[in-house]
mmCIF file of C-alpha atoms and ligand atoms in Angstrom:
data_model
loop_
_atom_site.group_PDB
_atom_site.id
_atom_site.type_symbol
_atom_site.label_atom_id
_atom_site.label_comp_id
_atom_site.label_asym_id
_atom_site.label_seq_id
_atom_site.Cartn_x
_atom_site.Cartn_y
_atom_site.Cartn_z
ATOM 1 C CA UNK A 1 0.000 0.000 0.000
ATOM 2 C CA UNK A 2 1.255 3.455 -0.854
ATOM 3 C CA UNK A 3 2.219 5.771 2.033
ATOM 4 C CA UNK A 4 0.215 8.754 3.241
ATOM 5 C CA UNK A 5 1.891 11.870 1.881
ATOM 6 C CA UNK A 6 2.463 14.350 4.698
ATOM 7 C CA UNK A 7 1.859 17.725 3.092
ATOM 8 C CA UNK A 8 3.875 20.386 4.876
ATOM 9 C CA UNK A 9 2.187 22.906 2.599
ATOM 10 C CA UNK A 10 -1.292 22.014 3.914
ATOM 11 C CA UNK A 11 -0.223 21.647 7.559
ATOM 12 C CA UNK A 12 1.646 24.977 7.431
ATOM 13 C CA UNK A 13 -1.472 26.659 5.982
ATOM 14 C CA UNK A 14 -3.578 25.132 8.783
ATOM 15 C CA UNK A 15 -1.180 26.415 11.487
ATOM 16 C CA UNK A 16 -1.144 29.882 9.897
ATOM 17 C CA UNK A 17 -4.953 29.990 10.085
ATOM 18 C CA UNK A 18 -4.743 29.003 13.771
ATOM 19 C CA UNK A 19 -2.185 31.747 14.359
ATOM 20 C CA UNK A 20 -4.359 34.349 12.586
ATOM 21 C CA UNK A 21 -7.193 33.612 15.011
ATOM 22 C CA UNK A 22 -4.836 33.661 17.996
ATOM 23 C CA UNK A 23 -3.382 37.018 16.920
ATOM 24 C CA UNK A 24 -6.877 38.489 16.397
ATOM 25 C CA UNK A 25 -7.751 37.490 19.989
ATOM 26 C CA UNK A 26 -4.495 38.948 21.296
ATOM 27 C CA UNK A 27 -5.200 42.226 19.480
ATOM 28 C CA UNK A 28 -8.517 42.498 21.322
ATOM 29 C CA UNK A 29 -6.458 42.496 24.527
ATOM 30 C CA UNK A 30 -4.119 45.154 23.111
ATOM 31 C CA UNK A 31 -1.191 42.839 22.314
ATOM 32 C CA UNK A 32 0.245 42.799 18.773
ATOM 33 C CA UNK A 33 3.147 40.416 18.058
ATOM 34 C CA UNK A 34 6.099 42.350 16.616
ATOM 35 C CA UNK A 35 8.763 40.877 14.361
ATOM 36 C CA UNK A 36 11.754 42.652 12.843
ATOM 37 C CA UNK A 37 13.856 41.172 10.081
ATOM 38 C CA UNK A 38 17.224 42.838 9.589
ATOM 39 C CA UNK A 39 18.809 42.464 6.167
ATOM 40 C CA UNK A 40 22.356 43.687 5.531
ATOM 41 C CA UNK A 41 23.200 44.050 1.847
ATOM 42 C CA UNK A 42 21.362 42.838 -1.224
ATOM 43 C CA UNK A 43 21.976 39.097 -1.489
ATOM 44 C CA UNK A 44 19.112 37.971 -3.828
ATOM 45 C CA UNK A 45 18.434 34.725 -1.925
ATOM 46 C CA UNK A 46 18.340 36.619 1.394
ATOM 47 C CA UNK A 47 15.960 39.239 -0.069
ATOM 48 C CA UNK A 48 13.628 36.443 -1.145
ATOM 49 C CA UNK A 49 13.751 34.711 2.304
ATOM 50 C CA UNK A 50 13.145 37.982 4.161
ATOM 51 C CA UNK A 51 10.300 38.946 1.810
ATOM 52 C CA UNK A 52 8.648 35.563 2.457
ATOM 53 C CA UNK A 53 8.913 36.027 6.221
ATOM 54 C CA UNK A 54 7.547 39.579 6.098
ATOM 55 C CA UNK A 55 4.657 38.590 3.822
ATOM 56 C CA UNK A 56 3.620 35.774 6.175
ATOM 57 C CA UNK A 57 3.980 38.014 9.232
ATOM 58 C CA UNK A 58 1.698 40.652 7.617
ATOM 59 C CA UNK A 59 -0.873 38.033 6.651
ATOM 60 C CA UNK A 60 -1.037 36.718 10.209
ATOM 61 C CA UNK A 61 -1.518 40.246 11.520
ATOM 62 C CA UNK A 62 1.854 41.055 13.105
ATOM 63 C CA UNK A 63 3.466 44.421 13.529
ATOM 64 C CA UNK A 64 6.259 43.473 11.144
ATOM 65 C CA UNK A 65 9.244 45.606 10.275
ATOM 66 C CA UNK A 66 11.725 45.085 7.493
ATOM 67 C CA UNK A 67 14.979 46.875 8.346
ATOM 68 C CA UNK A 68 17.254 47.082 5.270
ATOM 69 C CA UNK A 69 20.855 48.087 5.882
ATOM 70 C CA UNK A 70 23.689 48.794 3.429
ATOM 71 C CA UNK A 71 26.354 46.212 2.585
ATOM 72 C CA UNK A 72 29.073 48.330 4.244
ATOM 73 C CA UNK A 73 27.282 48.661 7.604
ATOM 74 C CA UNK A 74 29.892 48.519 10.377
ATOM 75 C CA UNK A 75 29.673 45.610 12.822
ATOM 76 C CA UNK A 76 29.394 48.066 15.733
ATOM 77 C CA UNK A 77 26.402 49.743 14.057
ATOM 78 C CA UNK A 78 24.662 46.414 13.523
ATOM 79 C CA UNK A 79 25.222 45.572 17.184
ATOM 80 C CA UNK A 80 23.683 48.949 18.128
ATOM 81 C CA UNK A 81 20.693 48.197 15.906
ATOM 82 C CA UNK A 82 20.179 44.808 17.566
ATOM 83 C CA UNK A 83 20.390 46.522 20.960
ATOM 84 C CA UNK A 84 17.757 49.055 19.843
ATOM 85 C CA UNK A 85 15.329 46.234 19.009
ATOM 86 C CA UNK A 86 16.265 44.353 22.187
ATOM 87 C CA UNK A 87 14.898 47.382 24.084
ATOM 88 C CA UNK A 88 11.880 48.026 21.812
ATOM 89 C CA UNK A 89 8.793 46.820 23.709
ATOM 90 C CA UNK A 90 6.761 46.566 20.459
ATOM 91 C CA UNK A 91 9.201 43.957 19.091
ATOM 92 C CA UNK A 92 9.046 40.364 20.343
ATOM 93 C CA UNK A 93 11.108 38.619 17.684
ATOM 94 C CA UNK A 94 14.419 39.691 16.115
ATOM 95 C CA UNK A 95 15.761 37.985 13.073
ATOM 96 C CA UNK A 96 19.103 38.838 11.464
ATOM 97 C CA UNK A 97 19.148 37.294 7.997
ATOM 98 C CA UNK A 98 22.270 35.233 7.269
ATOM 99 C CA UNK A 99 24.765 35.252 5.658
ATOM 100 C CA UNK A 100 26.151 38.597 6.818
ATOM 101 C CA UNK A 101 28.885 40.435 4.849
ATOM 102 C CA UNK A 102 32.385 39.036 5.529
ATOM 103 C CA UNK A 103 33.536 41.996 7.687
ATOM 104 C CA UNK A 104 30.858 41.181 10.295
ATOM 105 C CA UNK A 105 31.243 38.414 12.893
ATOM 106 C CA UNK A 106 27.948 36.494 12.592
ATOM 107 C CA UNK A 107 28.329 34.725 15.915
ATOM 108 C CA UNK A 108 28.885 38.008 17.750
ATOM 109 C CA UNK A 109 25.729 39.499 16.212
ATOM 110 C CA UNK A 110 23.513 36.459 16.842
ATOM 111 C CA UNK A 111 24.737 36.235 20.436
ATOM 112 C CA UNK A 112 23.833 39.925 20.931
ATOM 113 C CA UNK A 113 20.118 39.205 20.343
ATOM 114 C CA UNK A 114 18.130 39.087 23.580
ATOM 115 C CA UNK A 115 17.527 35.314 24.088
ATOM 116 C CA UNK A 116 13.933 36.176 25.007
ATOM 117 C CA UNK A 117 13.469 37.640 21.493
ATOM 118 C CA UNK A 118 15.523 34.973 19.684
ATOM 119 C CA UNK A 119 12.601 33.448 17.756
ATOM 120 C CA UNK A 120 15.026 31.485 15.540
ATOM 121 C CA UNK A 121 16.048 29.570 18.672
ATOM 122 C CA UNK A 122 19.770 29.483 17.838
ATOM 123 C CA UNK A 123 21.112 31.602 20.717
ATOM 124 C CA UNK A 124 23.267 29.425 23.038
ATOM 125 C CA UNK A 125 20.869 30.261 25.884
ATOM 126 C CA UNK A 126 17.943 28.798 23.926
ATOM 127 C CA UNK A 127 20.007 25.777 22.868
ATOM 128 C CA UNK A 128 20.685 25.207 26.581
ATOM 129 C CA UNK A 129 17.032 25.736 27.476
ATOM 130 C CA UNK A 130 16.056 23.082 24.922
ATOM 131 C CA UNK A 131 18.599 20.655 26.417
ATOM 132 C CA UNK A 132 17.124 21.183 29.891
ATOM 133 C CA UNK A 133 13.636 20.741 28.466
ATOM 134 C CA UNK A 134 10.238 21.035 30.128
ATOM 135 C CA UNK A 135 9.093 24.582 30.794
ATOM 136 C CA UNK A 136 12.665 25.827 30.322
ATOM 137 C CA UNK A 137 12.464 25.400 26.535
ATOM 138 C CA UNK A 138 11.235 28.704 25.118
ATOM 139 C CA UNK A 139 11.885 28.881 21.392
ATOM 140 C CA UNK A 140 12.505 25.642 19.542
ATOM 141 C CA UNK A 141 14.538 26.146 16.358
ATOM 142 C CA UNK A 142 12.066 26.467 13.486
ATOM 143 C CA UNK A 143 12.885 23.557 11.142
ATOM 144 C CA UNK A 144 13.053 20.944 13.962
ATOM 145 C CA UNK A 145 9.894 22.381 15.549
ATOM 146 C CA UNK A 146 8.194 22.047 12.155
ATOM 147 C CA UNK A 147 9.315 18.420 11.889
ATOM 148 C CA UNK A 148 7.761 17.655 15.283
ATOM 149 C CA UNK A 149 4.465 19.269 14.188
ATOM 150 C CA UNK A 150 4.432 17.190 10.992
ATOM 151 C CA UNK A 151 4.914 13.938 12.917
ATOM 152 C CA UNK A 152 2.240 14.792 15.496
ATOM 153 C CA UNK A 153 -0.312 16.117 12.989
ATOM 154 C CA UNK A 154 0.252 13.073 10.771
ATOM 155 C CA UNK A 155 -0.994 11.058 13.767
ATOM 156 C CA UNK A 156 2.206 9.180 14.656
ATOM 157 C CA UNK A 157 2.775 8.193 18.275
ATOM 158 C CA UNK A 158 6.201 9.381 19.383
ATOM 159 C CA UNK A 159 6.136 8.084 22.967
ATOM 160 C CA UNK A 160 8.273 4.965 23.134
ATOM 161 C CA UNK A 161 8.934 5.063 19.377
ATOM 162 C CA UNK A 162 12.353 4.339 17.920
ATOM 163 C CA UNK A 163 13.372 7.624 16.301
ATOM 164 C CA UNK A 164 16.482 7.612 14.124
ATOM 165 C CA UNK A 165 17.912 10.956 13.026
ATOM 166 C CA UNK A 166 20.376 10.982 10.121
ATOM 167 C CA UNK A 167 22.631 14.047 10.512
ATOM 168 C CA UNK A 168 24.044 15.939 13.489
ATOM 169 C CA UNK A 169 23.987 19.584 12.395
ATOM 170 C CA UNK A 170 23.229 22.324 14.910
ATOM 171 C CA UNK A 171 20.250 23.527 12.879
ATOM 172 C CA UNK A 172 18.457 20.217 12.238
ATOM 173 C CA UNK A 173 19.975 16.930 13.468
ATOM 174 C CA UNK A 174 20.980 17.780 17.052
ATOM 175 C CA UNK A 175 17.941 19.916 17.920
ATOM 176 C CA UNK A 176 15.335 17.493 16.491
ATOM 177 C CA UNK A 177 17.018 14.638 18.396
ATOM 178 C CA UNK A 178 16.843 16.777 21.541
ATOM 179 C CA UNK A 179 13.190 17.629 20.976
ATOM 180 C CA UNK A 180 12.241 13.985 20.439
ATOM 181 C CA UNK A 181 13.913 12.745 23.618
ATOM 182 C CA UNK A 182 12.231 15.249 25.943
ATOM 183 C CA UNK A 183 9.538 14.013 28.267
ATOM 184 C CA UNK A 184 6.115 15.121 27.102
ATOM 185 C CA UNK A 185 3.639 15.255 24.237
ATOM 186 C CA UNK A 186 5.007 14.762 20.732
ATOM 187 C CA UNK A 187 8.274 13.405 22.132
ATOM 188 C CA UNK A 188 9.339 10.837 24.803
ATOM 189 C CA UNK A 189 10.988 8.728 22.100
ATOM 190 C CA UNK A 190 14.090 6.529 22.109
ATOM 191 C CA UNK A 191 16.462 8.494 19.917
ATOM 192 C CA UNK A 192 19.510 7.478 17.895
ATOM 193 C CA UNK A 193 21.592 9.985 15.913
ATOM 194 C CA UNK A 194 23.595 8.621 13.004
ATOM 195 C CA UNK A 195 26.186 10.577 11.043
ATOM 196 C CA UNK A 196 29.310 10.344 8.889
ATOM 197 C CA UNK A 197 31.107 8.509 11.721
ATOM 198 C CA UNK A 198 28.418 5.809 12.011
ATOM 199 C CA UNK A 199 29.473 2.325 10.918
ATOM 200 C CA UNK A 200 26.176 0.603 10.112
ATOM 201 C CA UNK A 201 23.839 3.349 8.922
ATOM 202 C CA UNK A 202 21.508 0.903 7.219
ATOM 203 C CA UNK A 203 20.945 -1.241 10.341
ATOM 204 C CA UNK A 204 20.030 1.822 12.425
ATOM 205 C CA UNK A 205 17.620 3.170 9.799
ATOM 206 C CA UNK A 206 15.896 -0.232 9.540
ATOM 207 C CA UNK A 207 14.958 -0.031 13.252
ATOM 208 C CA UNK A 208 13.248 3.343 12.928
ATOM 209 C CA UNK A 209 9.537 3.778 13.568
ATOM 210 C CA UNK A 210 10.196 7.431 12.740
ATOM 211 C CA UNK A 211 13.098 8.166 10.420
ATOM 212 C CA UNK A 212 14.243 11.790 10.126
ATOM 213 C CA UNK A 213 16.820 12.372 7.412
ATOM 214 C CA UNK A 214 18.829 15.600 7.269
ATOM 215 C CA UNK A 215 22.103 14.768 5.542
ATOM 216 C CA UNK A 216 22.020 16.834 2.350
ATOM 217 C CA UNK A 217 22.898 13.774 0.240
ATOM 218 C CA UNK A 218 20.357 13.014 -2.514
ATOM 219 C CA UNK A 219 18.973 9.485 -2.306
ATOM 220 C CA UNK A 220 21.193 8.545 0.677
ATOM 221 C CA UNK A 221 18.446 6.481 2.318
ATOM 222 C CA UNK A 222 17.562 3.460 0.217
ATOM 223 C CA UNK A 223 13.994 2.102 0.185
ATOM 224 C CA UNK A 224 15.127 -1.227 1.670
ATOM 225 C CA UNK A 225 16.417 0.663 4.753
ATOM 226 C CA UNK A 226 12.874 1.705 5.637
ATOM 227 C CA UNK A 227 10.830 -0.290 8.137
ATOM 228 C CA UNK A 228 7.415 -1.088 6.617
ATOM 229 C CA UNK A 229 4.850 1.413 7.910
ATOM 230 C CA UNK A 230 7.463 3.870 9.264
ATOM 231 C CA UNK A 231 7.029 7.639 9.270
ATOM 232 C CA UNK A 232 9.732 9.153 7.058
ATOM 233 C CA UNK A 233 10.582 12.847 7.333
ATOM 234 C CA UNK A 234 12.895 13.907 4.537
ATOM 235 C CA UNK A 235 14.526 17.221 5.432
ATOM 236 C CA UNK A 236 17.073 17.184 2.604
ATOM 237 C CA UNK A 237 16.793 19.746 -0.168
ATOM 238 C CA UNK A 238 19.256 18.999 -2.948
ATOM 239 C CA UNK A 239 19.545 20.686 -6.346
ATOM 240 C CA UNK A 240 19.994 17.870 -8.832
ATOM 241 C CA UNK A 241 19.503 19.813 -12.053
ATOM 242 C CA UNK A 242 17.383 22.432 -13.798
ATOM 243 C CA UNK A 243 14.143 22.419 -15.763
ATOM 244 C CA UNK A 244 11.942 24.908 -17.558
ATOM 245 C CA UNK A 245 9.046 26.080 -15.383
ATOM 246 C CA UNK A 246 5.647 25.379 -17.000
ATOM 247 C CA UNK A 247 4.274 28.524 -15.325
ATOM 248 C CA UNK A 248 6.956 31.116 -16.129
ATOM 249 C CA UNK A 249 9.084 29.466 -18.827
ATOM 250 C CA UNK A 250 12.170 30.314 -16.733
ATOM 251 C CA UNK A 251 14.782 27.757 -15.693
ATOM 252 C CA UNK A 252 14.181 26.497 -12.138
ATOM 253 C CA UNK A 253 16.057 24.047 -9.918
ATOM 254 C CA UNK A 254 15.010 20.402 -9.742
ATOM 255 C CA UNK A 255 14.939 19.546 -6.040
ATOM 256 C CA UNK A 256 15.298 16.097 -4.497
ATOM 257 C CA UNK A 257 15.369 14.908 -0.916
ATOM 258 C CA UNK A 258 17.734 12.544 0.887
ATOM 259 C CA UNK A 259 15.313 9.642 0.421
ATOM 260 C CA UNK A 260 14.356 7.889 -2.823
ATOM 261 C CA UNK A 261 10.751 9.137 -2.586
ATOM 262 C CA UNK A 262 9.085 7.084 -5.341
ATOM 263 C CA UNK A 263 10.353 3.755 -4.021
ATOM 264 C CA UNK A 264 10.145 4.709 -0.327
ATOM 265 C CA UNK A 265 6.468 5.649 -0.515
ATOM 266 C CA UNK A 266 5.635 2.022 -1.364
ATOM 267 C CA UNK A 267 7.137 0.875 1.970
ATOM 268 C CA UNK A 268 6.677 3.729 4.446
ATOM 269 C CA UNK A 269 3.422 4.379 6.297
ATOM 270 C CA UNK A 270 3.778 8.125 5.729
ATOM 271 C CA UNK A 271 6.391 10.291 4.044
ATOM 272 C CA UNK A 272 7.092 13.970 3.387
ATOM 273 C CA UNK A 273 7.665 15.068 -0.223
ATOM 274 C CA UNK A 274 10.479 17.357 -1.387
ATOM 275 C CA UNK A 275 9.554 20.102 -2.065
ATOM 276 C CA UNK A 276 6.338 20.705 -0.097
ATOM 277 C CA UNK A 277 7.206 18.741 3.041
ATOM 278 C CA UNK A 278 9.419 20.184 5.768
ATOM 279 C CA UNK A 279 10.249 23.361 3.805
ATOM 280 C CA UNK A 280 6.940 25.257 4.230
ATOM 281 C CA UNK A 281 6.953 24.585 7.982
ATOM 282 C CA UNK A 282 10.058 26.620 8.821
ATOM 283 C CA UNK A 283 8.632 30.148 8.331
ATOM 284 C CA UNK A 284 5.371 29.065 9.970
ATOM 285 C CA UNK A 285 7.181 27.954 13.120
ATOM 286 C CA UNK A 286 9.020 31.284 13.176
ATOM 287 C CA UNK A 287 5.597 32.945 13.313
ATOM 288 C CA UNK A 288 4.499 30.565 16.062
ATOM 289 C CA UNK A 289 7.599 31.429 18.119
ATOM 290 C CA UNK A 290 6.914 35.154 17.682
ATOM 291 C CA UNK A 291 3.328 34.752 18.926
ATOM 292 C CA UNK A 292 4.667 32.811 21.927
ATOM 293 C CA UNK A 293 7.245 35.516 22.606
ATOM 294 C CA UNK A 294 4.585 38.261 22.484
ATOM 295 C CA UNK A 295 2.443 36.277 24.928
ATOM 296 C CA UNK A 296 5.373 35.724 27.307
ATOM 297 C CA UNK A 297 6.312 39.429 27.184
ATOM 298 C CA UNK A 298 2.672 40.408 27.849
ATOM 299 C CA UNK A 299 2.393 37.953 30.752
ATOM 300 C CA UNK A 300 -0.326 36.006 28.930
ATOM 301 C CA UNK A 301 1.358 32.621 29.481
HETATM 302 P P1 NAD B 401 24.772 19.887 7.317
HETATM 303 O O1 NAD B 401 25.605 19.668 6.095
HETATM 304 O O2 NAD B 401 25.132 20.936 8.280
HETATM 305 O O3 NAD B 401 24.694 18.509 8.124
HETATM 306 C C1 NAD B 401 24.502 17.287 7.475
HETATM 307 C C2 NAD B 401 24.694 16.161 8.458
HETATM 308 O O4 NAD B 401 24.474 14.930 7.804
HETATM 309 C C3 NAD B 401 26.095 16.100 9.056
HETATM 310 O O5 NAD B 401 25.958 16.053 10.458
HETATM 311 C C4 NAD B 401 26.698 14.810 8.532
HETATM 312 O O6 NAD B 401 27.396 14.102 9.558
HETATM 313 C C5 NAD B 401 25.491 14.000 8.093
HETATM 314 N N1 NAD B 401 25.816 13.259 6.872
HETATM 315 C C6 NAD B 401 26.192 13.765 5.682
HETATM 316 N N2 NAD B 401 26.428 12.765 4.812
HETATM 317 C C7 NAD B 401 26.205 11.605 5.480
HETATM 318 C C8 NAD B 401 26.305 10.236 5.135
HETATM 319 N N3 NAD B 401 26.704 9.856 3.911
HETATM 320 N N4 NAD B 401 25.992 9.334 6.069
HETATM 321 C C9 NAD B 401 25.599 9.709 7.307
HETATM 322 N N5 NAD B 401 25.487 10.989 7.685
HETATM 323 C C10 NAD B 401 25.797 11.925 6.788
HETATM 324 O O7 NAD B 401 23.288 20.053 6.780
HETATM 325 P P2 NAD B 401 21.956 20.645 7.467
HETATM 326 O O8 NAD B 401 22.080 22.097 7.563
HETATM 327 O O9 NAD B 401 21.596 19.839 8.675
HETATM 328 O O10 NAD B 401 20.909 20.298 6.312
HETATM 329 C C11 NAD B 401 20.654 18.977 5.890
HETATM 330 C C12 NAD B 401 19.739 19.001 4.688
HETATM 331 O O11 NAD B 401 18.496 19.561 5.084
HETATM 332 C C13 NAD B 401 20.217 19.855 3.533
HETATM 333 O O12 NAD B 401 19.819 19.259 2.316
HETATM 334 C C14 NAD B 401 19.495 21.162 3.721
HETATM 335 O O13 NAD B 401 19.309 21.859 2.513
HETATM 336 C C15 NAD B 401 18.190 20.685 4.288
HETATM 337 N N6 NAD B 401 17.502 21.685 5.128
HETATM 338 C C16 NAD B 401 16.197 21.942 4.843
HETATM 339 C C17 NAD B 401 15.496 22.859 5.608
HETATM 340 C C18 NAD B 401 14.071 23.151 5.293
HETATM 341 O O14 NAD B 401 13.456 22.438 4.561
HETATM 342 N N7 NAD B 401 13.490 24.169 5.828
HETATM 343 C C19 NAD B 401 16.130 23.516 6.680
HETATM 344 C C20 NAD B 401 17.443 23.194 6.967
HETATM 345 C C21 NAD B 401 18.123 22.264 6.180
#
């Protein structure tokens, strides 16, 4: 039997509708979530990411500010700008779009963001909070938080499940493993992380009730590595070529995941497509974190 396709596009749209309602209720109590995105320079990919975030924030009803800065902005001036937003009571989420120009120390800038406004969840304080778990965890990093939502909303039981995570990056592998091993709803799993140092990748994957793959290697996970009925979350986004878009006639990238989707869907119980799976969840979870931040700042939670 063919697997259920977990549509990140549909689930993200559903969460955005939920957030719209939540924000409308907050506005009645005089609280408007505020998000600022700071863009230094004119990197086309960064402009497109920031535009997407701003558009979504507007749609949900945020007070959203796009702060464009020139390419030659001094590091000290960027730090001052971050400090200004740290103090701004109308702003609950600060996002500095990466990459920054070479003369600026990215780590220094990201660490200058108030951890209580770090809606990306990458500040060392928030990484530590996630490790501690429970009520300590404030802002989960967006892609891993989106993965958890997909698993839960697809109806998979995580408690006691064997979760295998392929990849140990700080933005996907490590945080999703951490989220899944916490005590509580949508987690409480037995977690294994496999990586380039792992000897028997295949054997680990075969044990997985929930297999999360974030390696960045197209087709790394073979269909025969998948346990029948497993939930497969393919985080990988790999450009494997180009094709002419039917809509615009322009050349666009052909994207593939880390799992052989066509063969895997005949074995898995559920699987995310690439594109349209994990991808659409990331911005949505950023919005969710900003709403949470606004509520925390207003003493509503
Ligand atoms: P990364 O390169 O930082 O980390 C990849 C990890 O996979 C490493 O820890 C490495 O040990 C492991 N790995 C690589 N090759 C392996 C192999 N042959 N066997 C076992 N382990 C192997 O990448 P990342 O930032 O974690 O991203 C992973 C993939 O997810 C990329 O394709 C990226 O584009 C995608 N991604 C998607 C989203 C999204 O959809 N929103 C967000 C982040 C990343």
